[in-house]
DNA sequence: ATACTATCGTTTCATAGCTAACGATTCTAA
DNA sequence: TTAGAATCGTTAGCTATGAAACGATAGTAT
């Protein structure tokens, strides 16, 4: 342990806490740092060329796979709020990558669908995205990749994420 | 495998890609989903009370631990851009949680430091934050927590995140 | 000394992202 | 049928976020 880490722990131990769980801290810290690096790298090195953010990309991916999806479900799938979906689909619509339509059976509902242009973008972009994905994960062996996915999946499930 | 997953794979397999690495996809997907859930939960259930975002909190934490830090290093540590640090410290300054000062030896440099009020906030907030951290990680055994941290650390290191 | 370069942090400008509030629609109960 | 509740998506208003450009300062080479 580095001396500065020791100092940090001493500071934290003075607080009114039952205990200081260093393993839990490491889990949270590493998860977030990894995700941050992942997102930044993808946005800078893959998505920037298409003017898409990580979330825009993930929404466009959902539309590509699912064809036509309720706004509400897009929010759930991407893990962001409904207003964010409104904003992003608006941006995607301006770029003519998707369009919106209203359900006539229940006029409260709005569906979002991908355009041919959007499909073209994804067909071009996805292979590049996946290539990076593979590169990033390849620091680990296949067995380790399965292991880390499994553990994260358990965390996601137990915490309802 | 679910039928819709099968369909998805069929769609992806039609693209001009050398191969489709499902393990890599699972790694990336689960990392990001976990981080998203983590951040949302913390912001809504712990940080909202103090009007802090995840990044604001992590910056204030750095200041708390390190006392006085260059803007540049804050950006590195939090994994965000320099303008973001500028904005966030400006917000924190408005709330009187931190203040800025210039280095007189090298007047290009700016340091940020935590105020007494900021220290008070952290002393109150950190135990609550840590409690949640522990709860979230407790879906896994200690051995599993160490395992997932280790694997993520390897990914972070190899990818320079 | 004087340009040229590098390094800071900030400003500008656009999108992303949240909560809260809203308007429209549908459902439900009296 | 009609008032009240529930459920959509959007709007309003704020902070967060990054790329690009900028102004100020410091280092470097001639």
mmCIF file of C-alpha atoms (C1' of nucleotides) in Angstrom:
data_model
loop_
_atom_site.group_PDB
_atom_site.id
_atom_site.type_symbol
_atom_site.label_atom_id
_atom_site.label_comp_id
_atom_site.label_asym_id
_atom_site.label_seq_id
_atom_site.Cartn_x
_atom_site.Cartn_y
_atom_site.Cartn_z
ATOM 1 C CA UNK A 1 0.000 0.000 0.000
ATOM 2 C CA UNK A 2 1.290 3.437 -0.910
ATOM 3 C CA UNK A 3 1.861 6.002 1.880
ATOM 4 C CA UNK A 4 -0.801 8.319 0.435
ATOM 5 C CA UNK A 5 -3.303 5.479 0.465
ATOM 6 C CA UNK A 6 -2.449 4.867 4.090
ATOM 7 C CA UNK A 7 -3.089 8.541 4.814
ATOM 8 C CA UNK A 8 -6.433 8.374 3.047
ATOM 9 C CA UNK A 9 -7.505 5.391 5.070
ATOM 10 C CA UNK A 10 -6.503 7.124 8.272
ATOM 11 C CA UNK A 11 -8.672 10.093 7.327
ATOM 12 C CA UNK A 12 -11.633 7.896 6.489
ATOM 13 C CA UNK A 13 -11.281 5.811 9.637
ATOM 14 C CA UNK A 14 -11.866 8.900 11.760
ATOM 15 C CA UNK A 15 -15.389 9.186 10.428
ATOM 16 C CA UNK A 16 -18.355 7.746 12.287
ATOM 17 C CA UNK A 17 -18.546 4.564 10.239
ATOM 18 C CA UNK A 18 -18.970 1.008 11.366
ATOM 19 C CA UNK A 19 -16.125 -0.026 9.128
ATOM 20 C CA UNK A 20 -14.265 0.765 5.960
ATOM 21 C CA UNK A 21 -14.756 -1.882 3.334
ATOM 22 C CA UNK A 22 -11.832 -1.560 0.946
ATOM 23 C CA UNK A 23 -13.018 -4.363 -1.302
ATOM 24 C CA UNK A 24 -16.338 -2.643 -1.918
ATOM 25 C CA UNK A 25 -14.537 0.616 -2.675
ATOM 26 C CA UNK A 26 -12.324 -1.161 -5.182
ATOM 27 C CA UNK A 27 -15.332 -2.719 -6.912
ATOM 28 C CA UNK A 28 -17.146 0.592 -7.324
ATOM 29 C CA UNK A 29 -14.054 2.572 -8.277
ATOM 30 C CA UNK A 30 -12.862 0.119 -10.906
ATOM 31 C CA UNK A 31 -16.273 -0.358 -12.454
ATOM 32 C CA UNK A 32 -16.755 3.346 -12.908
ATOM 33 C CA UNK A 33 -13.265 4.069 -14.145
ATOM 34 C CA UNK A 34 -13.478 1.271 -16.685
ATOM 35 C CA UNK A 35 -16.838 2.455 -17.979
ATOM 36 C CA UNK A 36 -15.601 6.031 -18.219
ATOM 37 C CA UNK A 37 -12.515 5.002 -20.187
ATOM 38 C CA UNK A 38 -14.599 2.782 -22.403
ATOM 39 C CA UNK A 39 -17.053 5.502 -23.228
ATOM 40 C CA UNK A 40 -14.450 8.180 -23.820
ATOM 41 C CA UNK A 41 -12.392 5.953 -26.078
ATOM 42 C CA UNK A 42 -15.357 4.856 -28.153
ATOM 43 C CA UNK A 43 -16.697 8.380 -28.530
ATOM 44 C CA UNK A 44 -13.325 9.802 -29.519
ATOM 45 C CA UNK A 45 -11.989 7.043 -31.719
ATOM 46 C CA UNK A 46 -15.073 5.495 -33.268
ATOM 47 C CA UNK A 47 -18.246 7.512 -32.808
ATOM 48 C CA UNK A 48 -16.897 11.041 -33.365
ATOM 49 C CA UNK A 49 -16.588 10.387 -37.088
ATOM 50 C CA UNK A 50 -20.361 9.915 -37.196
ATOM 51 C CA UNK A 51 -21.170 12.688 -34.739
ATOM 52 C CA UNK A 52 -22.735 10.246 -32.307
ATOM 53 C CA UNK A 53 -22.445 10.080 -28.542
ATOM 54 C CA UNK A 54 -22.360 6.748 -26.727
ATOM 55 C CA UNK A 55 -26.028 7.057 -25.808
ATOM 56 C CA UNK A 56 -27.073 8.139 -29.300
ATOM 57 C CA UNK A 57 -25.264 5.114 -30.638
ATOM 58 C CA UNK A 58 -26.888 2.742 -28.199
ATOM 59 C CA UNK A 59 -30.321 4.105 -29.049
ATOM 60 C CA UNK A 60 -29.679 3.856 -32.757
ATOM 61 C CA UNK A 61 -28.475 0.305 -32.174
ATOM 62 C CA UNK A 62 -31.717 -0.567 -30.396
ATOM 63 C CA UNK A 63 -33.734 0.873 -33.257
ATOM 64 C CA UNK A 64 -31.602 -0.990 -35.753
ATOM 65 C CA UNK A 65 -32.122 -4.306 -33.980
ATOM 66 C CA UNK A 66 -35.722 -3.742 -32.971
ATOM 67 C CA UNK A 67 -36.977 -1.660 -35.896
ATOM 68 C CA UNK A 68 -39.588 0.290 -33.959
ATOM 69 C CA UNK A 69 -39.642 0.867 -30.239
ATOM 70 C CA UNK A 70 -41.646 2.851 -27.694
ATOM 71 C CA UNK A 71 -39.837 5.853 -26.257
ATOM 72 C CA UNK A 72 -40.338 4.495 -22.772
ATOM 73 C CA UNK A 73 -38.537 1.255 -23.566
ATOM 74 C CA UNK A 74 -35.630 3.090 -25.151
ATOM 75 C CA UNK A 75 -35.091 4.918 -21.876
ATOM 76 C CA UNK A 76 -35.135 1.670 -19.951
ATOM 77 C CA UNK A 77 -32.764 -0.037 -22.328
ATOM 78 C CA UNK A 78 -30.247 2.802 -22.408
ATOM 79 C CA UNK A 79 -30.516 3.460 -18.675
ATOM 80 C CA UNK A 80 -31.365 7.136 -19.086
ATOM 81 C CA UNK A 81 -34.422 9.278 -18.384
ATOM 82 C CA UNK A 82 -37.308 9.828 -20.767
ATOM 83 C CA UNK A 83 -36.452 13.475 -21.442
ATOM 84 C CA UNK A 84 -32.997 12.387 -22.531
ATOM 85 C CA UNK A 85 -34.572 10.046 -25.047
ATOM 86 C CA UNK A 86 -36.741 12.900 -26.275
ATOM 87 C CA UNK A 87 -33.686 15.068 -26.789
ATOM 88 C CA UNK A 88 -31.575 12.430 -28.440
ATOM 89 C CA UNK A 89 -34.260 11.182 -30.801
ATOM 90 C CA UNK A 90 -34.861 14.799 -31.725
ATOM 91 C CA UNK A 91 -31.188 15.134 -32.636
ATOM 92 C CA UNK A 92 -31.207 11.834 -34.515
ATOM 93 C CA UNK A 93 -34.348 12.931 -36.348
ATOM 94 C CA UNK A 94 -32.638 16.144 -37.423
ATOM 95 C CA UNK A 95 -29.864 14.024 -38.874
ATOM 96 C CA UNK A 96 -32.526 11.909 -40.596
ATOM 97 C CA UNK A 97 -31.376 8.768 -38.827
ATOM 98 C CA UNK A 98 -34.734 8.059 -37.207
ATOM 99 C CA UNK A 99 -38.342 9.262 -37.209
ATOM 100 C CA UNK A 100 -41.231 9.254 -34.774
ATOM 101 C CA UNK A 101 -44.806 8.100 -35.121
ATOM 102 C CA UNK A 102 -47.843 7.934 -32.880
ATOM 103 C CA UNK A 103 -49.761 4.804 -32.010
ATOM 104 C CA UNK A 104 -53.332 5.264 -33.184
ATOM 105 C CA UNK A 105 -54.713 2.681 -30.786
ATOM 106 C CA UNK A 106 -53.252 4.576 -27.816
ATOM 107 C CA UNK A 107 -52.430 8.101 -28.820
ATOM 108 C CA UNK A 108 -50.296 8.680 -25.723
ATOM 109 C CA UNK A 109 -47.648 6.321 -27.044
ATOM 110 C CA UNK A 110 -44.930 7.331 -29.475
ATOM 111 C CA UNK A 111 -42.775 4.964 -31.429
ATOM 112 C CA UNK A 112 -39.350 5.646 -32.819
ATOM 113 C CA UNK A 113 -38.044 3.905 -35.912
ATOM 114 C CA UNK A 114 -34.792 3.880 -37.828
ATOM 115 C CA UNK A 115 -34.553 5.288 -41.369
ATOM 116 C CA UNK A 116 -32.726 3.732 -44.303
ATOM 117 C CA UNK A 117 -30.010 6.301 -43.784
ATOM 118 C CA UNK A 118 -29.756 5.267 -40.157
ATOM 119 C CA UNK A 119 -29.512 1.630 -41.168
ATOM 120 C CA UNK A 120 -26.723 2.559 -43.548
ATOM 121 C CA UNK A 121 -24.827 4.310 -40.784
ATOM 122 C CA UNK A 122 -25.107 1.322 -38.482
ATOM 123 C CA UNK A 123 -24.032 -1.141 -41.162
ATOM 124 C CA UNK A 124 -20.936 0.954 -41.658
ATOM 125 C CA UNK A 125 -20.313 1.824 -38.044
ATOM 126 C CA UNK A 126 -21.098 -1.333 -36.131
ATOM 127 C CA UNK A 127 -18.176 -3.397 -37.467
ATOM 128 C CA UNK A 128 -15.788 -0.625 -36.420
ATOM 129 C CA UNK A 129 -17.374 -0.414 -33.000
ATOM 130 C CA UNK A 130 -17.220 -4.152 -32.515
ATOM 131 C CA UNK A 131 -13.603 -4.301 -33.576
ATOM 132 C CA UNK A 132 -12.697 -1.858 -30.791
ATOM 133 C CA UNK A 133 -14.837 -3.770 -28.352
ATOM 134 C CA UNK A 134 -12.870 -6.925 -29.100
ATOM 135 C CA UNK A 135 -9.553 -5.086 -28.812
ATOM 136 C CA UNK A 136 -10.480 -3.663 -25.437
ATOM 137 C CA UNK A 137 -11.672 -6.964 -24.025
ATOM 138 C CA UNK A 138 -8.690 -8.858 -25.407
ATOM 139 C CA UNK A 139 -6.564 -7.809 -22.433
ATOM 140 C CA UNK A 140 -8.298 -10.706 -20.749
ATOM 141 C CA UNK A 141 -8.455 -14.355 -21.750
ATOM 142 C CA UNK A 142 -11.801 -15.694 -22.898
ATOM 143 C CA UNK A 143 -12.271 -17.445 -19.574
ATOM 144 C CA UNK A 144 -11.577 -14.192 -17.738
ATOM 145 C CA UNK A 145 -13.972 -12.315 -19.992
ATOM 146 C CA UNK A 146 -16.704 -14.803 -19.171
ATOM 147 C CA UNK A 147 -15.817 -14.515 -15.489
ATOM 148 C CA UNK A 148 -16.004 -10.730 -15.346
ATOM 149 C CA UNK A 149 -19.229 -10.664 -17.360
ATOM 150 C CA UNK A 150 -20.770 -13.213 -15.049
ATOM 151 C CA UNK A 151 -19.841 -11.322 -11.914
ATOM 152 C CA UNK A 152 -21.081 -8.029 -13.321
ATOM 153 C CA UNK A 153 -24.295 -9.665 -14.458
ATOM 154 C CA UNK A 154 -24.860 -10.880 -10.911
ATOM 155 C CA UNK A 155 -24.291 -7.361 -9.570
ATOM 156 C CA UNK A 156 -26.662 -5.913 -12.150
ATOM 157 C CA UNK A 157 -29.359 -8.439 -11.387
ATOM 158 C CA UNK A 158 -29.164 -8.189 -7.597
ATOM 159 C CA UNK A 159 -29.234 -4.400 -7.701
ATOM 160 C CA UNK A 160 -31.974 -4.193 -10.345
ATOM 161 C CA UNK A 161 -29.778 -2.148 -12.684
ATOM 162 C CA UNK B 1 -30.428 -18.129 -26.033
ATOM 163 C CA UNK B 2 -33.651 -16.211 -26.571
ATOM 164 C CA UNK B 3 -35.194 -16.118 -30.067
ATOM 165 C CA UNK B 4 -34.739 -12.347 -30.279
ATOM 166 C CA UNK B 5 -31.071 -12.734 -29.425
ATOM 167 C CA UNK B 6 -30.778 -15.294 -32.203
ATOM 168 C CA UNK B 7 -32.356 -12.802 -34.596
ATOM 169 C CA UNK B 8 -29.940 -10.099 -33.507
ATOM 170 C CA UNK B 9 -26.956 -12.339 -34.123
ATOM 171 C CA UNK B 10 -28.273 -13.253 -37.539
ATOM 172 C CA UNK B 11 -28.519 -9.571 -38.409
ATOM 173 C CA UNK B 12 -25.021 -8.850 -37.178
ATOM 174 C CA UNK B 13 -23.538 -11.873 -38.928
ATOM 175 C CA UNK B 14 -24.594 -10.448 -42.288
ATOM 176 C CA UNK B 15 -22.222 -7.525 -41.841
ATOM 177 C CA UNK B 16 -18.742 -7.537 -43.318
ATOM 178 C CA UNK B 17 -16.976 -8.564 -40.114
ATOM 179 C CA UNK B 18 -14.328 -11.157 -39.571
ATOM 180 C CA UNK B 19 -16.286 -12.547 -36.672
ATOM 181 C CA UNK B 20 -18.736 -11.714 -33.929
ATOM 182 C CA UNK B 21 -17.167 -11.975 -30.498
ATOM 183 C CA UNK B 22 -20.058 -12.442 -28.079
ATOM 184 C CA UNK B 23 -17.804 -12.557 -25.038
ATOM 185 C CA UNK B 24 -16.349 -9.138 -25.814
ATOM 186 C CA UNK B 25 -19.838 -7.751 -26.334
ATOM 187 C CA UNK B 26 -20.912 -9.119 -22.967
ATOM 188 C CA UNK B 27 -17.905 -7.553 -21.243
ATOM 189 C CA UNK B 28 -18.549 -4.097 -22.669
ATOM 190 C CA UNK B 29 -22.311 -4.229 -22.213
ATOM 191 C CA UNK B 30 -22.199 -5.369 -18.614
ATOM 192 C CA UNK B 31 -19.494 -2.927 -17.593
ATOM 193 C CA UNK B 32 -21.423 0.007 -18.953
ATOM 194 C CA UNK B 33 -24.794 -1.073 -17.614
ATOM 195 C CA UNK B 34 -23.352 -1.624 -14.165
ATOM 196 C CA UNK B 35 -21.656 1.761 -14.115
ATOM 197 C CA UNK B 36 -24.821 3.475 -15.312
ATOM 198 C CA UNK B 37 -26.931 1.821 -12.626
ATOM 199 C CA UNK B 38 -24.334 2.623 -10.015
ATOM 200 C CA UNK B 39 -24.171 6.273 -10.925
ATOM 201 C CA UNK B 40 -27.931 6.735 -11.201
ATOM 202 C CA UNK B 41 -28.583 5.039 -7.870
ATOM 203 C CA UNK B 42 -25.948 7.051 -6.054
ATOM 204 C CA UNK B 43 -27.069 10.349 -7.527
ATOM 205 C CA UNK B 44 -30.722 9.718 -6.770
ATOM 206 C CA UNK B 45 -30.483 8.076 -3.362
ATOM 207 C CA UNK B 46 -27.393 9.611 -1.804
ATOM 208 C CA UNK B 47 -26.045 12.648 -3.648
ATOM 209 C CA UNK B 48 -29.320 14.396 -4.556
ATOM 210 C CA UNK B 49 -29.779 15.467 -0.925
ATOM 211 C CA UNK B 50 -26.567 17.477 -1.235
ATOM 212 C CA UNK B 51 -27.186 18.678 -4.789
ATOM 213 C CA UNK B 52 -24.091 16.914 -6.049
ATOM 214 C CA UNK B 53 -23.586 14.935 -9.229
ATOM 215 C CA UNK B 54 -21.352 11.860 -9.306
ATOM 216 C CA UNK B 55 -18.525 13.857 -10.829
ATOM 217 C CA UNK B 56 -18.942 16.778 -8.411
ATOM 218 C CA UNK B 57 -18.757 14.296 -5.586
ATOM 219 C CA UNK B 58 -15.655 12.603 -6.916
ATOM 220 C CA UNK B 59 -13.929 15.956 -7.345
ATOM 221 C CA UNK B 60 -14.894 17.077 -3.880
ATOM 222 C CA UNK B 61 -13.603 13.759 -2.583
ATOM 223 C CA UNK B 62 -10.256 14.318 -4.280
ATOM 224 C CA UNK B 63 -10.029 17.773 -2.754
ATOM 225 C CA UNK B 64 -10.966 16.394 0.637
ATOM 226 C CA UNK B 65 -8.291 13.731 0.486
ATOM 227 C CA UNK B 66 -5.624 15.808 -1.232
ATOM 228 C CA UNK B 67 -6.394 19.252 0.173
ATOM 229 C CA UNK B 68 -5.225 21.229 -2.829
ATOM 230 C CA UNK B 69 -4.917 19.951 -6.359
ATOM 231 C CA UNK B 70 -4.104 21.309 -9.809
ATOM 232 C CA UNK B 71 -7.087 21.539 -12.136
ATOM 233 C CA UNK B 72 -5.300 19.374 -14.652
ATOM 234 C CA UNK B 73 -4.909 16.508 -12.201
ATOM 235 C CA UNK B 74 -8.533 16.696 -11.170
ATOM 236 C CA UNK B 75 -9.510 16.094 -14.777
ATOM 237 C CA UNK B 76 -7.210 13.104 -14.996
ATOM 238 C CA UNK B 77 -8.419 11.642 -11.744
ATOM 239 C CA UNK B 78 -12.100 12.018 -12.542
ATOM 240 C CA UNK B 79 -11.703 10.918 -16.154
ATOM 241 C CA UNK B 80 -13.337 14.034 -17.572
ATOM 242 C CA UNK B 81 -12.154 16.963 -19.685
ATOM 243 C CA UNK B 82 -10.635 20.165 -18.382
ATOM 244 C CA UNK B 83 -13.639 22.307 -19.300
ATOM 245 C CA UNK B 84 -15.807 20.005 -17.241
ATOM 246 C CA UNK B 85 -13.557 20.577 -14.254
ATOM 247 C CA UNK B 86 -13.755 24.311 -14.841
ATOM 248 C CA UNK B 87 -17.529 24.188 -14.820
ATOM 249 C CA UNK B 88 -17.870 21.901 -11.854
ATOM 250 C CA UNK B 89 -15.411 23.764 -9.672
ATOM 251 C CA UNK B 90 -17.268 26.931 -10.596
ATOM 252 C CA UNK B 91 -20.485 25.345 -9.354
ATOM 253 C CA UNK B 92 -18.796 24.042 -6.222
ATOM 254 C CA UNK B 93 -17.320 27.475 -5.627
ATOM 255 C CA UNK B 94 -20.773 29.056 -5.866
ATOM 256 C CA UNK B 95 -21.891 26.637 -3.173
ATOM 257 C CA UNK B 96 -18.823 27.637 -1.141
ATOM 258 C CA UNK B 97 -17.544 24.063 -1.076
ATOM 259 C CA UNK B 98 -14.223 24.889 -2.724
ATOM 260 C CA UNK B 99 -12.129 27.850 -3.864
ATOM 261 C CA UNK B 100 -9.456 28.477 -6.469
ATOM 262 C CA UNK B 101 -6.026 30.031 -6.233
ATOM 263 C CA UNK B 102 -3.189 30.715 -8.638
ATOM 264 C CA UNK B 103 0.347 29.427 -8.290
ATOM 265 C CA UNK B 104 2.678 32.433 -8.078
ATOM 266 C CA UNK B 105 5.714 30.474 -9.225
ATOM 267 C CA UNK B 106 3.923 29.451 -12.419
ATOM 268 C CA UNK B 107 0.988 31.722 -13.018
ATOM 269 C CA UNK B 108 -0.507 29.386 -15.615
ATOM 270 C CA UNK B 109 -1.385 26.882 -12.963
ATOM 271 C CA UNK B 110 -4.521 27.016 -10.851
ATOM 272 C CA UNK B 111 -5.107 25.068 -7.691
ATOM 273 C CA UNK B 112 -8.430 24.096 -6.222
ATOM 274 C CA UNK B 113 -8.917 23.565 -2.514
ATOM 275 C CA UNK B 114 -11.777 22.465 -0.288
ATOM 276 C CA UNK B 115 -13.381 24.846 2.209
ATOM 277 C CA UNK B 116 -14.369 24.055 5.770
ATOM 278 C CA UNK B 117 -17.947 23.875 4.622
ATOM 279 C CA UNK B 118 -16.903 21.393 1.923
ATOM 280 C CA UNK B 119 -15.092 19.320 4.522
ATOM 281 C CA UNK B 120 -18.227 19.327 6.641
ATOM 282 C CA UNK B 121 -20.308 18.092 3.734
ATOM 283 C CA UNK B 122 -17.897 15.250 3.039
ATOM 284 C CA UNK B 123 -17.719 14.183 6.660
ATOM 285 C CA UNK B 124 -21.474 13.931 6.661
ATOM 286 C CA UNK B 125 -21.885 12.486 3.186
ATOM 287 C CA UNK B 126 -19.056 10.014 2.825
ATOM 288 C CA UNK B 127 -20.311 7.509 5.394
ATOM 289 C CA UNK B 128 -23.682 7.407 3.617
ATOM 290 C CA UNK B 129 -21.991 6.969 0.272
ATOM 291 C CA UNK B 130 -19.777 4.201 1.550
ATOM 292 C CA UNK B 131 -22.701 2.396 3.130
ATOM 293 C CA UNK B 132 -24.402 2.194 -0.270
ATOM 294 C CA UNK B 133 -21.177 1.121 -1.876
ATOM 295 C CA UNK B 134 -20.949 -1.787 0.522
ATOM 296 C CA UNK B 135 -24.595 -2.714 -0.025
ATOM 297 C CA UNK B 136 -24.181 -2.734 -3.773
ATOM 298 C CA UNK B 137 -21.019 -4.818 -3.714
ATOM 299 C CA UNK B 138 -22.429 -7.245 -1.163
ATOM 300 C CA UNK B 139 -24.241 -9.166 -3.894
ATOM 301 C CA UNK B 140 -20.850 -10.793 -4.347
ATOM 302 C CA UNK B 141 -18.708 -12.651 -1.845
ATOM 303 C CA UNK B 142 -15.482 -11.006 -0.776
ATOM 304 C CA UNK B 143 -13.516 -13.382 -2.973
ATOM 305 C CA UNK B 144 -15.697 -12.479 -5.932
ATOM 306 C CA UNK B 145 -15.326 -8.787 -5.199
ATOM 307 C CA UNK B 146 -11.560 -9.164 -5.257
ATOM 308 C CA UNK B 147 -11.827 -11.171 -8.457
ATOM 309 C CA UNK B 148 -13.937 -8.623 -10.341
ATOM 310 C CA UNK B 149 -11.783 -5.730 -9.132
ATOM 311 C CA UNK B 150 -8.658 -7.524 -10.260
ATOM 312 C CA UNK B 151 -10.015 -8.257 -13.709
ATOM 313 C CA UNK B 152 -11.261 -4.698 -14.155
ATOM 314 C CA UNK B 153 -7.952 -3.328 -12.960
ATOM 315 C CA UNK B 154 -6.190 -5.387 -15.609
ATOM 316 C CA UNK B 155 -8.546 -4.023 -18.291
ATOM 317 C CA UNK B 156 -7.991 -0.474 -17.063
ATOM 318 C CA UNK B 157 -4.238 -0.864 -17.036
ATOM 319 C CA UNK B 158 -3.923 -2.527 -20.434
ATOM 320 C CA UNK B 159 -6.162 0.057 -22.064
ATOM 321 C CA UNK B 160 -4.600 3.030 -20.293
ATOM 322 C CA UNK B 161 -7.917 4.100 -18.809
ATOM 323 C "C1'" DA C 1 16.310 40.257 -26.850
ATOM 324 C "C1'" DT C 2 12.955 38.195 -29.705
ATOM 325 C "C1'" DA C 3 10.323 35.063 -31.969
ATOM 326 C "C1'" DC C 4 8.522 30.266 -31.652
ATOM 327 C "C1'" DT C 5 6.643 26.649 -29.118
ATOM 328 C "C1'" DA C 6 4.452 24.388 -25.324
ATOM 329 C "C1'" DT C 7 1.417 24.326 -21.481
ATOM 330 C "C1'" DC C 8 -2.179 26.095 -18.415
ATOM 331 C "C1'" DG C 9 -7.015 27.151 -17.539
ATOM 332 C "C1'" DT C 10 -10.976 29.273 -19.420
ATOM 333 C "C1'" DT C 11 -14.577 30.632 -22.743
ATOM 334 C "C1'" DT C 12 -17.635 29.454 -26.452
ATOM 335 C "C1'" DC C 13 -20.963 26.645 -28.387
ATOM 336 C "C1'" DA C 14 -23.198 22.587 -29.069
ATOM 337 C "C1'" DT C 15 -25.323 18.227 -27.201
ATOM 338 C "C1'" DA C 16 -26.432 15.265 -23.152
ATOM 339 C "C1'" DG C 17 -28.741 14.601 -18.985
ATOM 340 C "C1'" DC C 18 -31.510 15.292 -14.876
ATOM 341 C "C1'" DT C 19 -35.965 16.765 -12.075
ATOM 342 C "C1'" DA C 20 -40.206 18.916 -12.051
ATOM 343 C "C1'" DA C 21 -44.062 20.437 -14.271
ATOM 344 C "C1'" DC C 22 -47.197 20.114 -18.069
ATOM 345 C "C1'" DG C 23 -50.726 18.697 -21.754
ATOM 346 C "C1'" DA C 24 -52.841 14.984 -23.896
ATOM 347 C "C1'" DT C 25 -54.840 10.661 -23.614
ATOM 348 C "C1'" DT C 26 -56.725 6.592 -21.444
ATOM 349 C "C1'" DC C 27 -58.558 4.070 -17.640
ATOM 350 C "C1'" DT C 28 -61.559 3.650 -13.553
ATOM 351 C "C1'" DA C 29 -65.125 4.283 -10.427
ATOM 352 C "C1'" DA C 30 -69.222 6.239 -8.907
ATOM 353 C "C1'" DT D 1 -71.388 10.089 -18.081
ATOM 354 C "C1'" DT D 2 -68.367 12.265 -15.764
ATOM 355 C "C1'" DA D 3 -64.792 13.365 -12.284
ATOM 356 C "C1'" DG D 4 -60.474 11.601 -10.699
ATOM 357 C "C1'" DA D 5 -56.381 8.907 -11.219
ATOM 358 C "C1'" DA D 6 -52.830 6.911 -14.025
ATOM 359 C "C1'" DT D 7 -49.757 6.870 -17.935
ATOM 360 C "C1'" DC D 8 -47.711 8.671 -22.052
ATOM 361 C "C1'" DG D 9 -44.181 11.955 -24.143
ATOM 362 C "C1'" DT D 10 -42.654 16.655 -24.171
ATOM 363 C "C1'" DT D 11 -41.220 21.201 -22.419
ATOM 364 C "C1'" DA D 12 -38.706 24.294 -19.149
ATOM 365 C "C1'" DG D 13 -34.763 25.199 -16.736
ATOM 366 C "C1'" DC D 14 -30.823 23.834 -14.855
ATOM 367 C "C1'" DT D 15 -25.979 21.449 -14.598
ATOM 368 C "C1'" DA D 16 -22.654 18.422 -17.008
ATOM 369 C "C1'" DT D 17 -19.877 17.330 -20.915
ATOM 370 C "C1'" DG D 18 -16.533 17.732 -24.683
ATOM 371 C "C1'" DA D 19 -14.111 19.827 -28.963
ATOM 372 C "C1'" DA D 20 -12.221 23.828 -30.583
ATOM 373 C "C1'" DA D 21 -10.497 28.165 -29.993
ATOM 374 C "C1'" DC D 22 -8.556 31.610 -27.002
ATOM 375 C "C1'" DG D 23 -5.542 34.456 -23.741
ATOM 376 C "C1'" DA D 24 -1.968 34.274 -20.536
ATOM 377 C "C1'" DT D 25 2.254 32.515 -19.025
ATOM 378 C "C1'" DA D 26 6.543 30.003 -19.324
ATOM 379 C "C1'" DG D 27 10.200 27.665 -21.786
ATOM 380 C "C1'" DT D 28 13.433 27.470 -25.862
ATOM 381 C "C1'" DA D 29 16.191 28.530 -29.731
ATOM 382 C "C1'" DT D 30 18.411 31.709 -32.458
#
